[in-house]
Short mmCIF file of C-alpha atoms and ligand atoms in Angstrom, two decimals:
data_model
loop_
_atom_site.label_atom_id
_atom_site.label_comp_id
_atom_site.label_asym_id
_atom_site.label_seq_id
_atom_site.Cartn_x
_atom_site.Cartn_y
_atom_site.Cartn_z
CA MET A 1 -192.10 61.69 200.46
CA THR A 2 -192.10 64.76 198.19
CA THR A 3 -189.91 67.65 199.31
CA ILE A 4 -191.07 71.12 198.28
CA THR A 5 -188.90 74.24 198.22
CA ILE A 6 -190.76 77.02 200.05
CA ILE A 7 -189.91 80.64 199.24
CA PRO A 8 -191.72 83.02 201.64
CA GLY A 9 -190.83 86.07 199.53
CA ASP A 10 -191.37 89.78 200.09
CA GLY A 11 -194.15 92.11 201.27
CA ILE A 12 -197.32 90.09 201.95
CA GLY A 13 -195.38 86.96 200.90
CA PRO A 14 -194.56 85.56 204.36
CA GLU A 15 -198.13 86.25 205.57
CA ILE A 16 -199.84 84.33 202.75
CA MET A 17 -197.20 81.57 202.90
CA ASP A 18 -197.93 80.99 206.63
CA ALA A 19 -201.60 80.77 205.72
CA ALA A 20 -200.95 78.31 202.87
CA LEU A 21 -198.78 76.10 205.08
CA HIS A 22 -201.50 76.07 207.73
CA VAL A 23 -204.03 74.73 205.20
CA LEU A 24 -201.46 72.19 203.95
CA ASP A 25 -200.95 70.98 207.54
CA VAL A 26 -204.64 70.08 207.63
CA LEU A 27 -204.68 68.58 204.10
CA LYS A 28 -201.71 66.34 204.93
CA PRO A 29 -200.29 65.67 201.46
CA GLY A 30 -197.17 64.17 203.05
CA PHE A 31 -194.81 66.91 201.92
CA GLU A 32 -191.52 67.85 203.49
CA TYR A 33 -190.45 71.47 203.22
CA GLU A 34 -187.14 73.08 202.51
CA PHE A 35 -187.22 76.85 203.13
CA ALA A 36 -185.22 79.07 200.80
CA ASP A 37 -184.84 82.80 200.30
CA ALA A 38 -185.07 84.91 197.16
CA GLY A 39 -185.64 88.56 196.35
CA VAL A 40 -185.34 91.43 198.80
CA ALA A 41 -185.66 88.99 201.74
CA ALA A 42 -182.57 87.14 200.47
CA LEU A 43 -180.68 90.38 199.86
CA GLU A 44 -181.26 91.44 203.47
CA LYS A 45 -180.29 88.04 204.94
CA HIS A 46 -177.55 86.80 202.59
CA GLY A 47 -176.43 89.86 200.64
CA GLU A 48 -177.65 88.46 197.31
CA LEU A 49 -180.99 88.39 195.55
CA LEU A 50 -180.91 84.81 194.34
CA PRO A 51 -178.56 82.66 196.47
CA ALA A 52 -177.02 79.52 194.96
CA ALA A 53 -178.52 77.50 197.85
CA THR A 54 -182.01 78.52 196.68
CA LEU A 55 -181.31 77.46 193.09
CA ASP A 56 -179.82 74.16 194.36
CA SER A 57 -182.88 73.49 196.49
CA ILE A 58 -185.28 74.07 193.59
CA ARG A 59 -183.16 71.98 191.22
CA ARG A 60 -183.02 69.11 193.72
CA ASN A 61 -186.72 69.12 194.67
CA GLN A 62 -188.04 70.11 191.22
CA VAL A 63 -191.13 71.64 192.83
CA ALA A 64 -191.31 75.01 194.59
CA LEU A 65 -194.06 77.09 196.17
CA LYS A 66 -193.12 80.74 195.92
CA SER A 67 -194.63 83.91 197.36
CA PRO A 68 -194.27 87.18 195.41
CA LEU A 69 -190.90 88.89 195.09
CA THR A 70 -190.52 92.66 194.85
CA THR A 71 -189.00 94.17 191.71
CA PRO A 72 -188.16 97.90 191.68
CA VAL A 73 -189.98 99.92 189.01
CA GLY A 74 -187.84 101.66 186.38
CA GLY A 75 -184.22 101.32 187.53
CA GLY A 76 -182.69 98.96 190.08
CA PHE A 77 -182.24 95.18 189.84
CA SER A 78 -184.11 93.13 187.27
CA SER A 79 -186.89 90.76 188.25
CA ILE A 80 -185.93 87.66 190.25
CA ASN A 81 -189.14 86.03 189.04
CA VAL A 82 -187.99 86.45 185.46
CA ALA A 83 -184.52 85.19 186.49
CA LEU A 84 -186.01 82.01 188.02
CA ARG A 85 -188.15 81.39 184.93
CA LYS A 86 -185.09 81.80 182.71
CA HIS A 87 -182.75 79.77 184.90
CA PHE A 88 -185.00 76.69 184.96
CA ASP A 89 -186.46 77.29 181.50
CA LEU A 90 -189.99 77.45 182.93
CA TYR A 91 -191.54 78.18 179.58
CA ALA A 92 -195.22 77.68 180.38
CA ASN A 93 -197.00 80.10 182.70
CA VAL A 94 -200.42 78.58 183.34
CA ARG A 95 -202.97 80.96 184.87
CA PRO A 96 -206.54 79.75 185.40
CA ALA A 97 -209.37 82.22 186.02
CA LYS A 98 -212.67 80.83 187.23
CA SER A 99 -215.80 82.51 188.56
CA PHE A 100 -216.21 82.27 192.33
CA PRO A 101 -219.27 83.12 194.43
CA ASN A 102 -219.48 86.28 196.56
CA THR A 103 -216.49 88.11 195.16
CA ARG A 104 -218.05 91.44 194.07
CA SER A 105 -216.80 90.61 190.58
CA ARG A 106 -218.66 91.41 187.37
CA PHE A 107 -218.81 87.70 186.54
CA PRO A 108 -219.84 85.61 189.56
CA THR A 109 -220.59 82.81 187.07
CA GLY A 110 -219.62 81.88 183.55
CA VAL A 111 -215.85 82.41 183.48
CA ASP A 112 -213.68 79.30 183.34
CA LEU A 113 -210.59 79.90 181.26
CA ILE A 114 -206.85 79.34 181.39
CA THR A 115 -204.22 81.75 180.06
CA VAL A 116 -201.11 79.91 178.86
CA ARG A 117 -198.43 82.59 178.71
CA GLU A 118 -195.06 82.04 177.03
CA ASN A 119 -192.72 82.71 179.90
CA THR A 120 -189.16 82.96 178.56
CA GLU A 121 -189.15 85.04 175.37
CA GLY A 122 -190.73 88.12 173.80
CA MET A 123 -190.25 91.52 175.41
CA TYR A 124 -188.98 89.99 178.67
CA ILE A 125 -185.60 88.66 177.50
CA GLY A 126 -183.92 91.71 179.01
CA GLU A 127 -181.67 92.31 176.01
CA GLY A 128 -180.89 95.52 174.19
CA GLN A 129 -182.42 97.78 176.84
CA GLU A 130 -180.90 101.15 176.06
CA VAL A 131 -181.74 104.77 176.65
CA SER A 132 -179.87 107.26 174.47
CA THR A 133 -177.45 109.57 176.29
CA ASP A 134 -179.75 112.54 175.78
CA GLY A 135 -182.55 110.53 177.43
CA GLU A 136 -184.80 111.06 174.43
CA THR A 137 -185.00 107.55 172.96
CA ALA A 138 -185.37 104.10 174.51
CA VAL A 139 -185.22 100.72 172.77
CA LEU A 140 -185.31 97.06 173.72
CA THR A 141 -185.10 93.77 171.91
CA SER A 142 -187.99 91.33 171.66
CA ARG A 143 -187.32 87.78 170.56
CA VAL A 144 -189.67 85.00 169.49
CA THR A 145 -188.28 81.69 168.27
CA HIS A 146 -189.98 78.93 166.33
CA GLN A 147 -188.92 76.45 169.01
CA GLY A 148 -190.24 78.68 171.82
CA ALA A 149 -193.55 79.31 170.08
CA GLU A 150 -193.93 75.65 169.11
CA ARG A 151 -193.51 74.31 172.63
CA ILE A 152 -195.87 76.79 174.29
CA VAL A 153 -198.63 76.29 171.74
CA ARG A 154 -198.15 72.53 171.95
CA TYR A 155 -198.38 72.85 175.76
CA ALA A 156 -201.70 74.70 175.39
CA PHE A 157 -203.18 72.04 173.09
CA GLU A 158 -201.94 69.20 175.31
CA LEU A 159 -203.46 70.98 178.32
CA ALA A 160 -206.75 71.20 176.43
CA ARG A 161 -206.71 67.45 175.79
CA LYS A 162 -205.68 66.60 179.35
CA THR A 163 -208.36 68.79 180.95
CA GLY A 164 -211.14 68.04 178.45
CA ARG A 165 -211.24 71.60 177.15
CA LYS A 166 -212.48 72.23 173.64
CA LYS A 167 -210.96 75.43 172.27
CA VAL A 168 -207.60 77.20 172.09
CA THR A 169 -207.49 80.91 171.19
CA VAL A 170 -204.16 82.15 169.82
CA VAL A 171 -203.75 85.80 170.85
CA HIS A 172 -201.34 87.93 168.80
CA LYS A 173 -200.64 91.31 167.19
CA ALA A 174 -199.27 89.98 163.92
CA ASN A 175 -200.87 92.81 161.94
CA ILE A 176 -198.40 95.30 163.49
CA LEU A 177 -195.62 93.22 165.10
CA LYS A 178 -195.12 91.34 161.86
CA SER A 179 -191.83 89.66 162.77
CA THR A 180 -192.29 88.49 166.37
CA SER A 181 -196.05 88.08 166.61
CA GLY A 182 -196.04 86.97 162.98
CA LEU A 183 -193.71 84.05 163.71
CA PHE A 184 -195.73 83.16 166.80
CA LEU A 185 -198.97 83.04 164.81
CA LYS A 186 -197.45 81.11 161.88
CA THR A 187 -196.02 78.53 164.31
CA ALA A 188 -199.30 78.31 166.21
CA ARG A 189 -201.12 77.49 162.96
CA GLU A 190 -198.66 74.65 162.28
CA VAL A 191 -199.22 73.21 165.75
CA ALA A 192 -203.01 73.63 165.61
CA ALA A 193 -203.11 71.59 162.41
CA ARG A 194 -201.89 68.57 164.43
CA TYR A 195 -204.84 68.81 166.87
CA ALA A 196 -207.94 68.26 164.77
CA ASP A 197 -209.93 67.37 167.92
CA ILE A 198 -209.47 70.85 169.45
CA GLU A 199 -211.03 73.97 167.95
CA CYS A 200 -208.54 76.77 167.34
CA ASN A 201 -209.22 80.43 166.65
CA GLU A 202 -207.05 83.54 166.34
CA LEU A 203 -207.67 86.92 167.91
CA ILE A 204 -205.74 90.19 167.93
CA VAL A 205 -204.77 91.19 171.46
CA ASP A 206 -206.64 94.50 171.71
CA ASN A 207 -209.87 92.93 170.50
CA THR A 208 -209.20 90.06 172.93
CA CYS A 209 -209.24 92.50 175.85
CA MET A 210 -212.56 93.95 174.74
CA GLN A 211 -214.06 90.48 174.16
CA LEU A 212 -212.85 89.31 177.58
CA VAL A 213 -214.60 92.18 179.32
CA MET A 214 -217.81 91.83 177.26
CA ARG A 215 -218.18 88.04 176.83
CA PRO A 216 -215.54 86.11 178.78
CA GLU A 217 -217.58 82.89 178.57
CA GLN A 218 -216.47 82.43 174.92
CA PHE A 219 -212.87 81.69 176.05
CA ASP A 220 -211.52 78.31 177.09
CA ILE A 221 -207.72 78.28 176.72
CA ILE A 222 -205.79 81.37 175.60
CA VAL A 223 -202.20 80.96 174.40
CA THR A 224 -200.03 84.00 173.83
CA THR A 225 -196.62 85.64 174.08
CA ASN A 226 -195.05 86.86 177.31
CA LEU A 227 -196.15 90.50 177.63
CA PHE A 228 -199.68 89.93 176.30
CA GLY A 229 -200.05 86.97 178.67
CA ASP A 230 -198.86 89.03 181.63
CA ILE A 231 -201.47 91.71 180.98
CA ILE A 232 -204.33 89.42 179.93
CA SER A 233 -203.95 87.21 182.98
CA ASP A 234 -204.32 90.18 185.35
CA LEU A 235 -207.34 91.28 183.31
CA CYS A 236 -208.80 87.78 183.73
CA ALA A 237 -208.10 87.91 187.47
CA GLY A 238 -210.09 91.15 187.53
CA LEU A 239 -213.03 89.45 185.82
CA VAL A 240 -213.43 86.88 188.60
CA GLY A 241 -212.81 88.93 191.73
CA GLY A 242 -209.30 90.28 191.67
CA LEU A 243 -205.70 89.29 192.12
CA GLY A 244 -206.46 87.69 195.48
CA LEU A 245 -208.04 84.77 193.59
CA ALA A 246 -205.59 84.22 190.72
CA PRO A 247 -202.91 81.51 190.85
CA GLY A 248 -200.15 80.71 188.38
CA ALA A 249 -197.85 77.81 187.64
CA ASN A 250 -194.46 78.19 185.97
CA ILE A 251 -193.74 74.88 184.27
CA GLY A 252 -190.62 73.58 182.59
CA ASP A 253 -189.53 70.11 181.53
CA ASP A 254 -187.80 69.45 184.88
CA VAL A 255 -188.88 72.08 187.41
CA ALA A 256 -192.21 73.69 188.31
CA ILE A 257 -192.74 76.76 190.51
CA PHE A 258 -196.23 77.56 191.83
CA GLU A 259 -197.29 81.03 192.92
CA ALA A 260 -199.97 83.71 193.01
CA VAL A 261 -200.33 85.96 189.97
CA HIS A 262 -200.21 89.03 192.21
CA GLY A 263 -197.15 90.81 193.54
CA SER A 264 -195.86 91.66 197.02
CA ALA A 265 -198.62 94.28 197.59
CA PRO A 266 -196.51 96.76 199.56
CA ASP A 267 -199.63 98.86 200.22
CA ILE A 268 -201.07 96.19 202.55
CA ALA A 269 -197.91 94.33 203.64
CA GLY A 270 -197.59 93.75 207.38
CA LYS A 271 -201.30 94.39 208.00
CA GLY A 272 -202.33 90.73 207.99
CA ILE A 273 -205.21 91.38 205.58
CA ALA A 274 -203.89 89.87 202.33
CA ASN A 275 -206.14 87.32 200.68
CA PRO A 276 -204.34 83.94 200.84
CA CYS A 277 -206.55 82.33 198.14
CA ALA A 278 -204.33 83.07 195.14
CA LEU A 279 -201.38 81.25 196.68
CA LEU A 280 -203.71 78.51 197.97
CA LEU A 281 -205.09 77.99 194.45
CA GLY A 282 -201.43 77.76 193.38
CA VAL A 283 -201.08 75.02 196.00
CA GLY A 284 -204.01 73.34 194.22
CA GLN A 285 -202.12 73.48 190.91
CA MET A 286 -199.09 72.06 192.71
CA LEU A 287 -201.11 69.16 194.15
CA ASP A 288 -202.40 68.37 190.65
CA HIS A 289 -198.83 68.51 189.35
CA VAL A 290 -197.47 66.04 191.91
CA GLY A 291 -200.30 63.58 191.25
CA LYS A 292 -202.65 64.43 194.12
CA PRO A 293 -205.72 65.75 192.25
CA GLU A 294 -208.14 64.52 194.93
CA LEU A 295 -206.45 66.77 197.51
CA ALA A 296 -206.37 69.62 194.99
CA ASN A 297 -210.12 69.28 194.46
CA ARG A 298 -210.79 69.16 198.21
CA LEU A 299 -208.80 72.37 198.60
CA ARG A 300 -210.63 74.15 195.75
CA ASP A 301 -214.01 72.96 197.06
CA ALA A 302 -213.13 74.26 200.53
CA ILE A 303 -212.24 77.67 199.09
CA VAL A 304 -215.56 77.84 197.19
CA ALA A 305 -217.50 76.73 200.29
CA THR A 306 -215.79 79.39 202.40
CA LEU A 307 -216.61 82.08 199.83
CA GLU A 308 -220.21 80.84 199.66
CA ALA A 309 -220.51 81.10 203.43
CA ARG A 310 -218.81 84.52 203.38
CA ASP A 311 -216.78 83.19 206.30
CA SER A 312 -213.82 85.35 207.39
CA LEU A 313 -213.34 86.98 203.96
CA THR A 314 -210.52 89.51 203.61
CA PRO A 315 -211.23 93.19 202.74
CA ASP A 316 -210.48 92.75 199.00
CA LEU A 317 -213.55 90.48 198.92
CA GLY A 318 -215.64 92.90 200.93
CA GLY A 319 -215.15 91.17 204.29
CA ASN A 320 -213.36 92.32 207.41
CA GLY A 321 -211.39 89.15 208.11
CA ASN A 322 -207.65 88.62 208.15
CA THR A 323 -205.24 86.37 206.30
CA MET A 324 -204.88 83.62 208.90
CA GLY A 325 -208.56 83.71 209.90
CA PHE A 326 -209.54 83.18 206.27
CA ALA A 327 -207.01 80.33 205.96
CA LYS A 328 -208.42 78.69 209.10
CA ALA A 329 -211.96 78.96 207.73
CA ILE A 330 -210.78 77.20 204.56
CA ALA A 331 -208.79 74.60 206.50
CA ALA A 332 -211.90 73.78 208.55
CA ARG A 333 -213.68 72.83 205.30
CA VAL A 334 -211.06 70.63 203.63
P1 NAI B 401 -199.52 93.73 193.33
O1 NAI B 401 -200.11 92.52 192.70
O2 NAI B 401 -198.55 93.50 194.42
O3 NAI B 401 -200.70 94.65 193.91
C1 NAI B 401 -201.71 95.21 193.09
C2 NAI B 401 -202.94 95.56 193.94
O4 NAI B 401 -203.61 94.36 194.31
C3 NAI B 401 -202.57 96.26 195.25
O5 NAI B 401 -203.56 97.19 195.56
C4 NAI B 401 -202.58 95.14 196.26
O6 NAI B 401 -202.86 95.53 197.57
C5 NAI B 401 -203.65 94.21 195.72
N1 NAI B 401 -203.37 92.81 196.05
C6 NAI B 401 -202.41 92.03 195.50
N2 NAI B 401 -202.42 90.82 196.07
C7 NAI B 401 -203.40 90.83 196.99
C8 NAI B 401 -203.89 89.87 197.92
N3 NAI B 401 -203.38 88.64 198.01
N4 NAI B 401 -204.89 90.22 198.73
C9 NAI B 401 -205.44 91.45 198.67
N5 NAI B 401 -205.03 92.40 197.82
C10 NAI B 401 -204.01 92.10 196.98
O7 NAI B 401 -198.90 94.58 192.15
P2 NAI B 401 -197.92 95.84 192.18
O8 NAI B 401 -198.28 96.78 193.27
O9 NAI B 401 -197.92 96.28 190.78
O10 NAI B 401 -196.47 95.23 192.47
C11 NAI B 401 -195.86 95.21 193.76
C12 NAI B 401 -194.54 94.46 193.67
O11 NAI B 401 -194.76 93.07 193.37
C13 NAI B 401 -193.60 94.97 192.56
O12 NAI B 401 -192.31 95.00 193.11
C14 NAI B 401 -193.72 93.93 191.47
O13 NAI B 401 -192.57 93.85 190.69
C15 NAI B 401 -193.92 92.68 192.29
N6 NAI B 401 -194.60 91.58 191.55
C16 NAI B 401 -194.16 90.31 191.78
C17 NAI B 401 -194.78 89.24 191.18
C18 NAI B 401 -194.29 87.85 191.49
O14 NAI B 401 -193.51 87.67 192.41
N7 NAI B 401 -194.72 86.84 190.77
C19 NAI B 401 -195.91 89.42 190.26
C20 NAI B 401 -196.34 90.80 190.13
C21 NAI B 401 -195.68 91.83 190.74
MG1 MG B 402 -197.86 90.27 186.09
#
């Protein structure tokens, strides 16, 4: 019996988690659940943002399903998502984007790519963040290490082999960010040389964004540093129908946390209209991870079939359904 740590999260988090658990009840993967709090929900209940009991639960179970957690913009506390990724050294953020039918997206077919985002380094290390006393100048530290770059690029090539994909695109800005992006690119070239069976190309990040919008079908696996991966993966979500359809896995050597790419969506929280598909596709990644790919495929097929039938779609997909109704329509097809 696999025990999964469940973090219902903030904003629309509890609503989409209820929906995901409903579909899991029908899929019957034989999981047990341990509920744990993090983020604003934990602060309100326990007086701290990331309780030790939550970290213990994740460490013990090694697999967690997490809804979005709110992070204040500008000042306030720093991201609990980033803290979790750091704490468990979840260095690979794996974000697939695939065309789905009936999504009002610009690419209802042709997109099938995975962004592999370095998840622990770069601009997100949270060091050296300073604003001068006169408020005129702000700086922060970015760090890329050879070891960090090596393991994420290796992860991307191994993922290509495991999933039968043919090409890895290394996305960088080494022309301007000569130290950090330069080291990332140099390391990526070393790793690529060990994978003669996989095509590798290099692309500067700004051009990558233009290419993604014009001809996304040319991409297979993208590997890049933290900030670029954060932005590119939302862009890719936009190509295939929006954040409501974009899942992400945070993978380390011991622990893996599965989630939606999107945030807590305060603008629609409490209305029961959030699209549960992003978290459900994260459940699919989780089922693959724990060695249940047949259930993962049944879940993904059920999502596609529900979109094809336009059954109970939420407003972001042009429907007038609600979160649980959509989940039930998917559950009925698994
Ligand atoms: P967001 O992803 O929450 O929302 C962006 C837009 O997409 C909003 O209009 C929202 O309504 C819509 N949207 C997002 N998920 C949706 C869904 N499932 N169904 C339908 N529409 C959906 O991004 P935003 O507003 O920038 O961030 C809100 C909060 O979430 C912030 O505190 C941010 O720090 C946090 N956040 C947390 C993440 C995580 O826990 N992994 C990831 C991204 C943001
Ligand atoms: Mg993001």
